[in-house]
Tab-separated table of C-alpha atoms in Angstrom:
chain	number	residue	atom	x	y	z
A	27	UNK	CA	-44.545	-73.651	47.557
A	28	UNK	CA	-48.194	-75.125	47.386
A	29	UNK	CA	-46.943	-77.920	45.720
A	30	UNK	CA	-45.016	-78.861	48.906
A	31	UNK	CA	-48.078	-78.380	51.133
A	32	UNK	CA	-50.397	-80.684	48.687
A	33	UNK	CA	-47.506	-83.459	48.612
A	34	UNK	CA	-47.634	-83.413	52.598
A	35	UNK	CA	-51.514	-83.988	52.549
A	36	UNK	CA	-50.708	-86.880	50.270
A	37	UNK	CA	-48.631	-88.525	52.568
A	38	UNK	CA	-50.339	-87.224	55.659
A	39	UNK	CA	-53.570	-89.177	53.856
A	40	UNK	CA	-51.586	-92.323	53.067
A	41	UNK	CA	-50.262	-92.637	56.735
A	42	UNK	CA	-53.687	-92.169	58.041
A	43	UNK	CA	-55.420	-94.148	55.659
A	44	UNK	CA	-53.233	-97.483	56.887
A	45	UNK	CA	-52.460	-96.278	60.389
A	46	UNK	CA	-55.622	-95.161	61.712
A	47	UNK	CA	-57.133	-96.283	64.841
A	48	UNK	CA	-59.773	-99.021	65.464
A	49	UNK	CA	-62.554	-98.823	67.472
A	50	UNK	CA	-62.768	-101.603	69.789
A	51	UNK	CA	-66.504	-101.358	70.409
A	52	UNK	CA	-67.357	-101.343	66.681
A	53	UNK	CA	-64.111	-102.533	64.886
A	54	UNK	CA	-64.206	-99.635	62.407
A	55	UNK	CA	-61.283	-97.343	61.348
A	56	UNK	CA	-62.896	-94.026	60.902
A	57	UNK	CA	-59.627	-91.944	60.550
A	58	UNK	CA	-59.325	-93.676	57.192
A	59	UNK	CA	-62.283	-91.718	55.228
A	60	UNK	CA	-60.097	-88.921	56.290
A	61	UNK	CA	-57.115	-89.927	55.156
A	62	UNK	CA	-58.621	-91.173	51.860
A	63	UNK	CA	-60.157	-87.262	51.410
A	64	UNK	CA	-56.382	-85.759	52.620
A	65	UNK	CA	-54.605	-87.862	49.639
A	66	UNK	CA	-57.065	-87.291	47.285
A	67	UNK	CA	-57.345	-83.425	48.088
A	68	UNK	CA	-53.374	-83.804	47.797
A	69	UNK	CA	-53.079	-85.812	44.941
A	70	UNK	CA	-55.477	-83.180	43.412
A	71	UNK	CA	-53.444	-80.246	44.082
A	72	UNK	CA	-50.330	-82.109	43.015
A	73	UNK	CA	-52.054	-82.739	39.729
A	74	UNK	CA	-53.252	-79.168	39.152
A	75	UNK	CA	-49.897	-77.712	39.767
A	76	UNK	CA	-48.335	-80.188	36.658
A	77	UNK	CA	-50.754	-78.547	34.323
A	78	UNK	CA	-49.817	-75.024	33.237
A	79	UNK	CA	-51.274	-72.414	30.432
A	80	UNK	CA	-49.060	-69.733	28.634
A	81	UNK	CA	-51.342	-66.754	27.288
A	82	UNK	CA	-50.752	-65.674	23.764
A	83	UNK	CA	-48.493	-63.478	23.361
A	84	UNK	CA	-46.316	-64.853	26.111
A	85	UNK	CA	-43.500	-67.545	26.381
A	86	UNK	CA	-43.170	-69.959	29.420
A	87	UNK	CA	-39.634	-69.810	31.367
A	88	UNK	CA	-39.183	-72.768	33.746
A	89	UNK	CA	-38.150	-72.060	37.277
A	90	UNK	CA	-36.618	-75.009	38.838
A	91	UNK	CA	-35.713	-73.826	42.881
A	92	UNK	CA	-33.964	-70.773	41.213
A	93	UNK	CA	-32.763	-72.006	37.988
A	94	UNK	CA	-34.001	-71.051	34.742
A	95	UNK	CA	-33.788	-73.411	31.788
A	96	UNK	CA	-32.817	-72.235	27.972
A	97	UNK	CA	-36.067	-74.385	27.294
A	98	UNK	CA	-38.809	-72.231	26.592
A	99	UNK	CA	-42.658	-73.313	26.844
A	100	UNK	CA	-44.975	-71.548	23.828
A	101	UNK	CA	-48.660	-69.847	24.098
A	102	UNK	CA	-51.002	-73.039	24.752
A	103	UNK	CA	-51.753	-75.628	27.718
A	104	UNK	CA	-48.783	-77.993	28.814
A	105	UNK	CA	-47.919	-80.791	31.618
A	106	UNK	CA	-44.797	-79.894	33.587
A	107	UNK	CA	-43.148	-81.402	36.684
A	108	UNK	CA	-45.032	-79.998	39.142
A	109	UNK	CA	-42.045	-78.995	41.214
A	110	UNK	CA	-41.314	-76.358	38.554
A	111	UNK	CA	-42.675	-72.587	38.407
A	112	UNK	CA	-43.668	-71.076	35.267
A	113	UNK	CA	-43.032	-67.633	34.708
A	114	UNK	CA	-44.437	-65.851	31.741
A	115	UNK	CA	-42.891	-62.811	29.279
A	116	UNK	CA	-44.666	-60.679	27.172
A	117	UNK	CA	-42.847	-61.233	23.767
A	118	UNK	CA	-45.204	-58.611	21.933
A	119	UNK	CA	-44.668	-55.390	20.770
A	120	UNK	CA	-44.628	-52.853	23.528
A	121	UNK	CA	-44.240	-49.042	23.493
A	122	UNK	CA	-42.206	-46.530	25.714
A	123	UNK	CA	-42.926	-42.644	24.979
A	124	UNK	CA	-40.191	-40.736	26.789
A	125	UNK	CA	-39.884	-37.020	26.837
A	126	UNK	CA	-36.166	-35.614	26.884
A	127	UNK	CA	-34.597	-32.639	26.961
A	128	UNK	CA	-31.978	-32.729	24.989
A	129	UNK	CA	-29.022	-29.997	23.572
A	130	UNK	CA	-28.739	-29.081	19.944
A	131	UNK	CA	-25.743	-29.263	17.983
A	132	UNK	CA	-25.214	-25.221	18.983
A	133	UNK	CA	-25.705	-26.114	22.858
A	134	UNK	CA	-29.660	-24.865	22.797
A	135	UNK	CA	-32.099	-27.368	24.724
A	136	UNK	CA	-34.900	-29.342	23.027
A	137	UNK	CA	-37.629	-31.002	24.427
A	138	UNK	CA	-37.980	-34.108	22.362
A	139	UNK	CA	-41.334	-36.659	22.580
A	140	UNK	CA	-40.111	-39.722	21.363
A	141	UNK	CA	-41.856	-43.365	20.840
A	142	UNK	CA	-39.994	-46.497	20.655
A	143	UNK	CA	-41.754	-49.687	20.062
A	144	UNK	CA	-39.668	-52.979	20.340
A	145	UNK	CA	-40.493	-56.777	21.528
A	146	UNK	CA	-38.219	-59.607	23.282
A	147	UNK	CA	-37.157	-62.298	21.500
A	148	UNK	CA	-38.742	-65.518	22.741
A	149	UNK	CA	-35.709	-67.407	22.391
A	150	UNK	CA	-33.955	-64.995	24.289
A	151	UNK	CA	-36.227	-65.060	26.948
A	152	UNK	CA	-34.352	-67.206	29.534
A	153	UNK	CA	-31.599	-64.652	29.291
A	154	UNK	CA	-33.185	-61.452	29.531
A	155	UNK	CA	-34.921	-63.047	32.498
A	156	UNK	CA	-31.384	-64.129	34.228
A	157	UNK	CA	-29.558	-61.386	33.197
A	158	UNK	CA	-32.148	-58.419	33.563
A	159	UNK	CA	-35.135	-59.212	34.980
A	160	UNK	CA	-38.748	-58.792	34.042
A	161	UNK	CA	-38.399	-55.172	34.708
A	162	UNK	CA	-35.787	-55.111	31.843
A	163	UNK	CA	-37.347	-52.055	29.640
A	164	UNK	CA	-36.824	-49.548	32.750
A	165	UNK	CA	-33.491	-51.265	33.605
A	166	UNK	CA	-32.097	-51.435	30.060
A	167	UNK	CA	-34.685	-50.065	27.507
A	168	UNK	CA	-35.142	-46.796	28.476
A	169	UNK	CA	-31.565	-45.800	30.054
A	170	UNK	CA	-30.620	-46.517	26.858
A	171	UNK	CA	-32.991	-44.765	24.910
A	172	UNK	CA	-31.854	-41.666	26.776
A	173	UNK	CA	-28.138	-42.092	26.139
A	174	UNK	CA	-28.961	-42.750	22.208
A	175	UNK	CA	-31.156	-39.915	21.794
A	176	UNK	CA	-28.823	-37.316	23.582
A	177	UNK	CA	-25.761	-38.303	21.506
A	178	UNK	CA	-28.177	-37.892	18.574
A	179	UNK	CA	-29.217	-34.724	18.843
A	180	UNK	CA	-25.846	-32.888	19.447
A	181	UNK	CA	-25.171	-33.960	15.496
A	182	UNK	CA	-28.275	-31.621	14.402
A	183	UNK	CA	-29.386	-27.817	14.766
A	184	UNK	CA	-32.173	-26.838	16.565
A	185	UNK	CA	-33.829	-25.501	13.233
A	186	UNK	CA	-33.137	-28.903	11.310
A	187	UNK	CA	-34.669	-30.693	14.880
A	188	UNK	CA	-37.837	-28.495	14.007
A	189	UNK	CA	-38.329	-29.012	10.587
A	190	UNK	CA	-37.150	-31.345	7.582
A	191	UNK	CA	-34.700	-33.294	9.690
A	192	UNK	CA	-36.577	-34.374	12.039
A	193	UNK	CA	-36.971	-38.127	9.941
A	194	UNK	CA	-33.228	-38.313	9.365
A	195	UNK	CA	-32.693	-37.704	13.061
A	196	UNK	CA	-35.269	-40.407	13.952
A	197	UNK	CA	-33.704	-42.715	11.936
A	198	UNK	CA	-30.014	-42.092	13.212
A	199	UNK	CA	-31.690	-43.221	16.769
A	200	UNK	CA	-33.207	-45.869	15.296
A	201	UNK	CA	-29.873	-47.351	13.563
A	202	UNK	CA	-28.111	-46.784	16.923
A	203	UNK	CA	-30.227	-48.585	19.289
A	204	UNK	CA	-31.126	-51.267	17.050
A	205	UNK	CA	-27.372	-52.753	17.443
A	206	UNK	CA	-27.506	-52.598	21.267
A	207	UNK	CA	-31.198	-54.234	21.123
A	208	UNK	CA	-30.406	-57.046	18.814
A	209	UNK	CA	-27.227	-57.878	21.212
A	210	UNK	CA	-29.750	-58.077	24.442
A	211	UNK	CA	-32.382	-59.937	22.532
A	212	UNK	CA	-34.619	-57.056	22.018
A	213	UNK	CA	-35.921	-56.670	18.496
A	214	UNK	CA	-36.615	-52.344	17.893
A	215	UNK	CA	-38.841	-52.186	15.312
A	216	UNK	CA	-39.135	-48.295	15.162
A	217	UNK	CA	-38.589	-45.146	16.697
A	218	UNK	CA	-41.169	-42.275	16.043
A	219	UNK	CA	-40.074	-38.980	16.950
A	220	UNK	CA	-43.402	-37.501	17.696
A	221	UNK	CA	-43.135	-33.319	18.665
A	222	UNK	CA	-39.746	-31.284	19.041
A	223	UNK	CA	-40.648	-28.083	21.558
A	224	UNK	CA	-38.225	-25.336	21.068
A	225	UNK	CA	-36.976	-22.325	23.852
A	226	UNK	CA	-40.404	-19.805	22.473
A	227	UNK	CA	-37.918	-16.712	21.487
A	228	UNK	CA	-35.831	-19.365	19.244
A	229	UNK	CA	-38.961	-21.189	17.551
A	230	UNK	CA	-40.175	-17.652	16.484
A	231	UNK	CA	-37.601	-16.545	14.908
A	232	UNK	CA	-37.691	-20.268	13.081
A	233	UNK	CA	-41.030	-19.405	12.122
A	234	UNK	CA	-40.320	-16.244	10.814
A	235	UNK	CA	-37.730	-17.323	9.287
A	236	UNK	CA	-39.566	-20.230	7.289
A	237	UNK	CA	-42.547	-17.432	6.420
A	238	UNK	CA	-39.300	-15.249	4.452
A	239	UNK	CA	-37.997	-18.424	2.684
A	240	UNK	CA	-41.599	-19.472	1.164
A	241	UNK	CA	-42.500	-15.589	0.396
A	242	UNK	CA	-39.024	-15.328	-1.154
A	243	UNK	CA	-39.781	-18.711	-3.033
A	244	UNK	CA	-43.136	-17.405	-4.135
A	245	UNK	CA	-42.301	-14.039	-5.998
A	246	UNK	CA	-39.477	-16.190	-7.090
A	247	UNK	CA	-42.441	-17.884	-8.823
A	248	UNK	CA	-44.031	-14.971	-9.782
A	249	UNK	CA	-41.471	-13.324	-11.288
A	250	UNK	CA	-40.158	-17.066	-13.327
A	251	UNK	CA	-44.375	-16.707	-14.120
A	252	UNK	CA	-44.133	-13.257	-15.363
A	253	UNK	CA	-41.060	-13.483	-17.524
A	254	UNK	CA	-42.487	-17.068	-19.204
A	255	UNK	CA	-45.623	-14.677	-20.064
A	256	UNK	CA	-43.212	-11.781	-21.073
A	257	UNK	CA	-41.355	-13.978	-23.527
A	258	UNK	CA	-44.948	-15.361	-24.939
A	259	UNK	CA	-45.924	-12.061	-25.520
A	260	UNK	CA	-42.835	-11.350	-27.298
A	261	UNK	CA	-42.753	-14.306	-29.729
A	262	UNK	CA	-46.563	-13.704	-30.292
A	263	UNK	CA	-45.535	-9.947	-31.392
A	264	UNK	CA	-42.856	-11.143	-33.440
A	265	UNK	CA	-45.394	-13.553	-35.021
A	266	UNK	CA	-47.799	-10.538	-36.072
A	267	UNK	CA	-44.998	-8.349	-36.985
A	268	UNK	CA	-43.414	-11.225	-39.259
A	269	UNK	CA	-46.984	-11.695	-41.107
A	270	UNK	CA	-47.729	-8.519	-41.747
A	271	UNK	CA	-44.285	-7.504	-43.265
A	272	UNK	CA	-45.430	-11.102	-45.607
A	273	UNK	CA	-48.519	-9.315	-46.264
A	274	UNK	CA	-47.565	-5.822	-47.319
A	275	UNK	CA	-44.428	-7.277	-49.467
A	276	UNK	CA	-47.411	-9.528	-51.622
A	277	UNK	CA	-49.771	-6.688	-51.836
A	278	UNK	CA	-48.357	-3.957	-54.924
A	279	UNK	CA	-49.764	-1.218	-56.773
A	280	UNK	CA	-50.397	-3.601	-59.981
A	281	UNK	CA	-52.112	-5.950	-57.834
A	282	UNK	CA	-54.500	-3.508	-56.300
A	283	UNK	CA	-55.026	-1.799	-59.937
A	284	UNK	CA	-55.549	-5.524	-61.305
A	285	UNK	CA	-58.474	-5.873	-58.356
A	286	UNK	CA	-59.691	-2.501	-59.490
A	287	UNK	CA	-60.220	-3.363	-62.935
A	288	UNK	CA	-61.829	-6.828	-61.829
A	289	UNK	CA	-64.606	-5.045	-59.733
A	290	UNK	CA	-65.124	-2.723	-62.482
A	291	UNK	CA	-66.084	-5.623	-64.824
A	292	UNK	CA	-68.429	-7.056	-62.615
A	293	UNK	CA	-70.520	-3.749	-62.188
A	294	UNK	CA	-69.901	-2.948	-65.757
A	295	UNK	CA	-71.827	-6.518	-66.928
A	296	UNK	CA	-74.581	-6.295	-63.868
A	297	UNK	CA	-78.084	-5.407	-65.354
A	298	UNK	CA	-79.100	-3.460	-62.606
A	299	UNK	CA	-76.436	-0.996	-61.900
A	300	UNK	CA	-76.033	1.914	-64.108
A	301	UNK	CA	-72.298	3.002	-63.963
A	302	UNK	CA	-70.327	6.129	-64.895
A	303	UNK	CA	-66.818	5.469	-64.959
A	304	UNK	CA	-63.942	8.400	-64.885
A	305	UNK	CA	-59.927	7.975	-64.566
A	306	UNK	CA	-58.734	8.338	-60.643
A	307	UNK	CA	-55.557	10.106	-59.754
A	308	UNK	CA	-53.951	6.811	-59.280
A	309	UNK	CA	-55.059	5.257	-62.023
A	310	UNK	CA	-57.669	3.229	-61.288
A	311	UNK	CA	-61.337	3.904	-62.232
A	312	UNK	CA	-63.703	6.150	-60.287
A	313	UNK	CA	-67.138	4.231	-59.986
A	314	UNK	CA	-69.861	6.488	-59.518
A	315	UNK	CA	-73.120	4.102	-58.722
A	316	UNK	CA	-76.236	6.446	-60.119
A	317	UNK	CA	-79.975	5.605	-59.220
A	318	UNK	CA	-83.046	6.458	-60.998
């Protein structure tokens, strides 16, 4: 431990500095310069040891000969007991992509790529560190992740791992593992199941399968399209048929005589129409317009 070594030159410097030699010609005590420069290059090193920094994003976990304390030190610069060793963990959010193969609910195998990203709790630190270790997302993170996202999968078909489900199945990880995190001091904040990969002969026939459903939901369409347009024409035809039985009832023979006679009063009184006027067959008068 260095700051062992600097403590010795501390001590090394204070016995030289008040036991060193003197020369009997001159009367001097040269060894003590060099015990002053041992102490202070000691003293130094002693110093430098008691101050520490934590990066952001990081908490401090003091070491003392093996033994970690619940005491945590935050992001910043602090002065320790220089006897003590500072060791840092990342408490931000990391990310582990893992691809798995995995069986469907029918037994069929899925190749699932899967993102999970989840940070430590800093208060929790201390005991990730004594209980895991800083290697604690390939120790516990991702044999975990495995476990969760095998017993997942058996719950779905391959064709709802594929397509709509694939959120729902996501989520049933998530609300798993987030249980099992929380109780190691791991905080999950989300699971993202990124691509599902499917045996080729079985994601064809999904395909094809898919391509039937939405050309059997689009005549569907069509056809609901068709008979909306159908009926339209219908009401419309009723429409015209309903006016012009209105129409036919209000027009009569006396009416049509009546307009007759009214037109034949007009050209009767006009000054430049010369008229000769003769009973029809039906009754009403024959006009017979006559130039010069």
């Amino acid at each position: 431990m260095a700051v062992i070594v600097f403590a010795v030159l501390v001590i090394a410097g204070i016995v030289l500095l008040f036991n060193a030699p003197m020369q009997r010609d001159t009367g001097r005590r040269p060894g003590r310069i060099a015990g002053v420069v041992l102490a202070l290059v000691g003293l130094g090193g002693v110093l430098s040891q008691s101050i520490v920094s934590v990066p952001a994003g990081y908490v401090g976990l003091k070491d003392f000969f093996g033994k970690i304390s619940d005491a945590t030190l935050a992001p910043g610069i602090h002065v320790v007991n220089p006897l003590l060793v500072i060791r840092n963990m990342d408490v931000r959010t990391q990310e582990i992509t893992e691809t798995a193969n995995v069986p469907s609910k029918e037994g069929m195998n899925v190749s699932l790529d899967i993102s999970v990203l989840y940070s430590l709790h800093s208060e929790q630190a201390a005991d990730i560190y004594r209980t895991i270790g800083r290697d604690y997302s390939k120790i516990f993170v991702i044999p975990t992740l495995r476990s969760e996202v095998r017993g997942a999968t058996t719950a779905y078909e391959a064709k709802a791992l594929y397509t709509s489900q694939r959120q729902a199945i996501a989520q049933t990880i998530y609300d798993n593992l987030k249980p099992i995190f929380a109780d190691r001091g791991i905080t999950l904040e989300q699971v993202l199941l990124r691509s599902v990969t499917l045996p080729n002969q079985l994601a064809q026939a999904i395909e094809d399968k898919l391509k039937a459903e939405q050309e059997a939901e689009r005549m569907r369409f069509v056809l609901d399209r068709e008979r909306q347009e159908a009926e339209r024409k219908k009401i419309e035809a009723q429409g015209i048929a309903d006016f012009q039985t209105i129409v036919s009832e209000g027009i009569n023979q006396n009416l049509l005589r009546w307009k007759g006679i009214e037109a034949t009063q007009k050209l009767a009184e006009s000054a430049n129409a010369k008229v000769v006027i003769v009973g029809g067959q039906d009754g009403l008068p024959l006009i017979l317009n006559t130039k010069d």
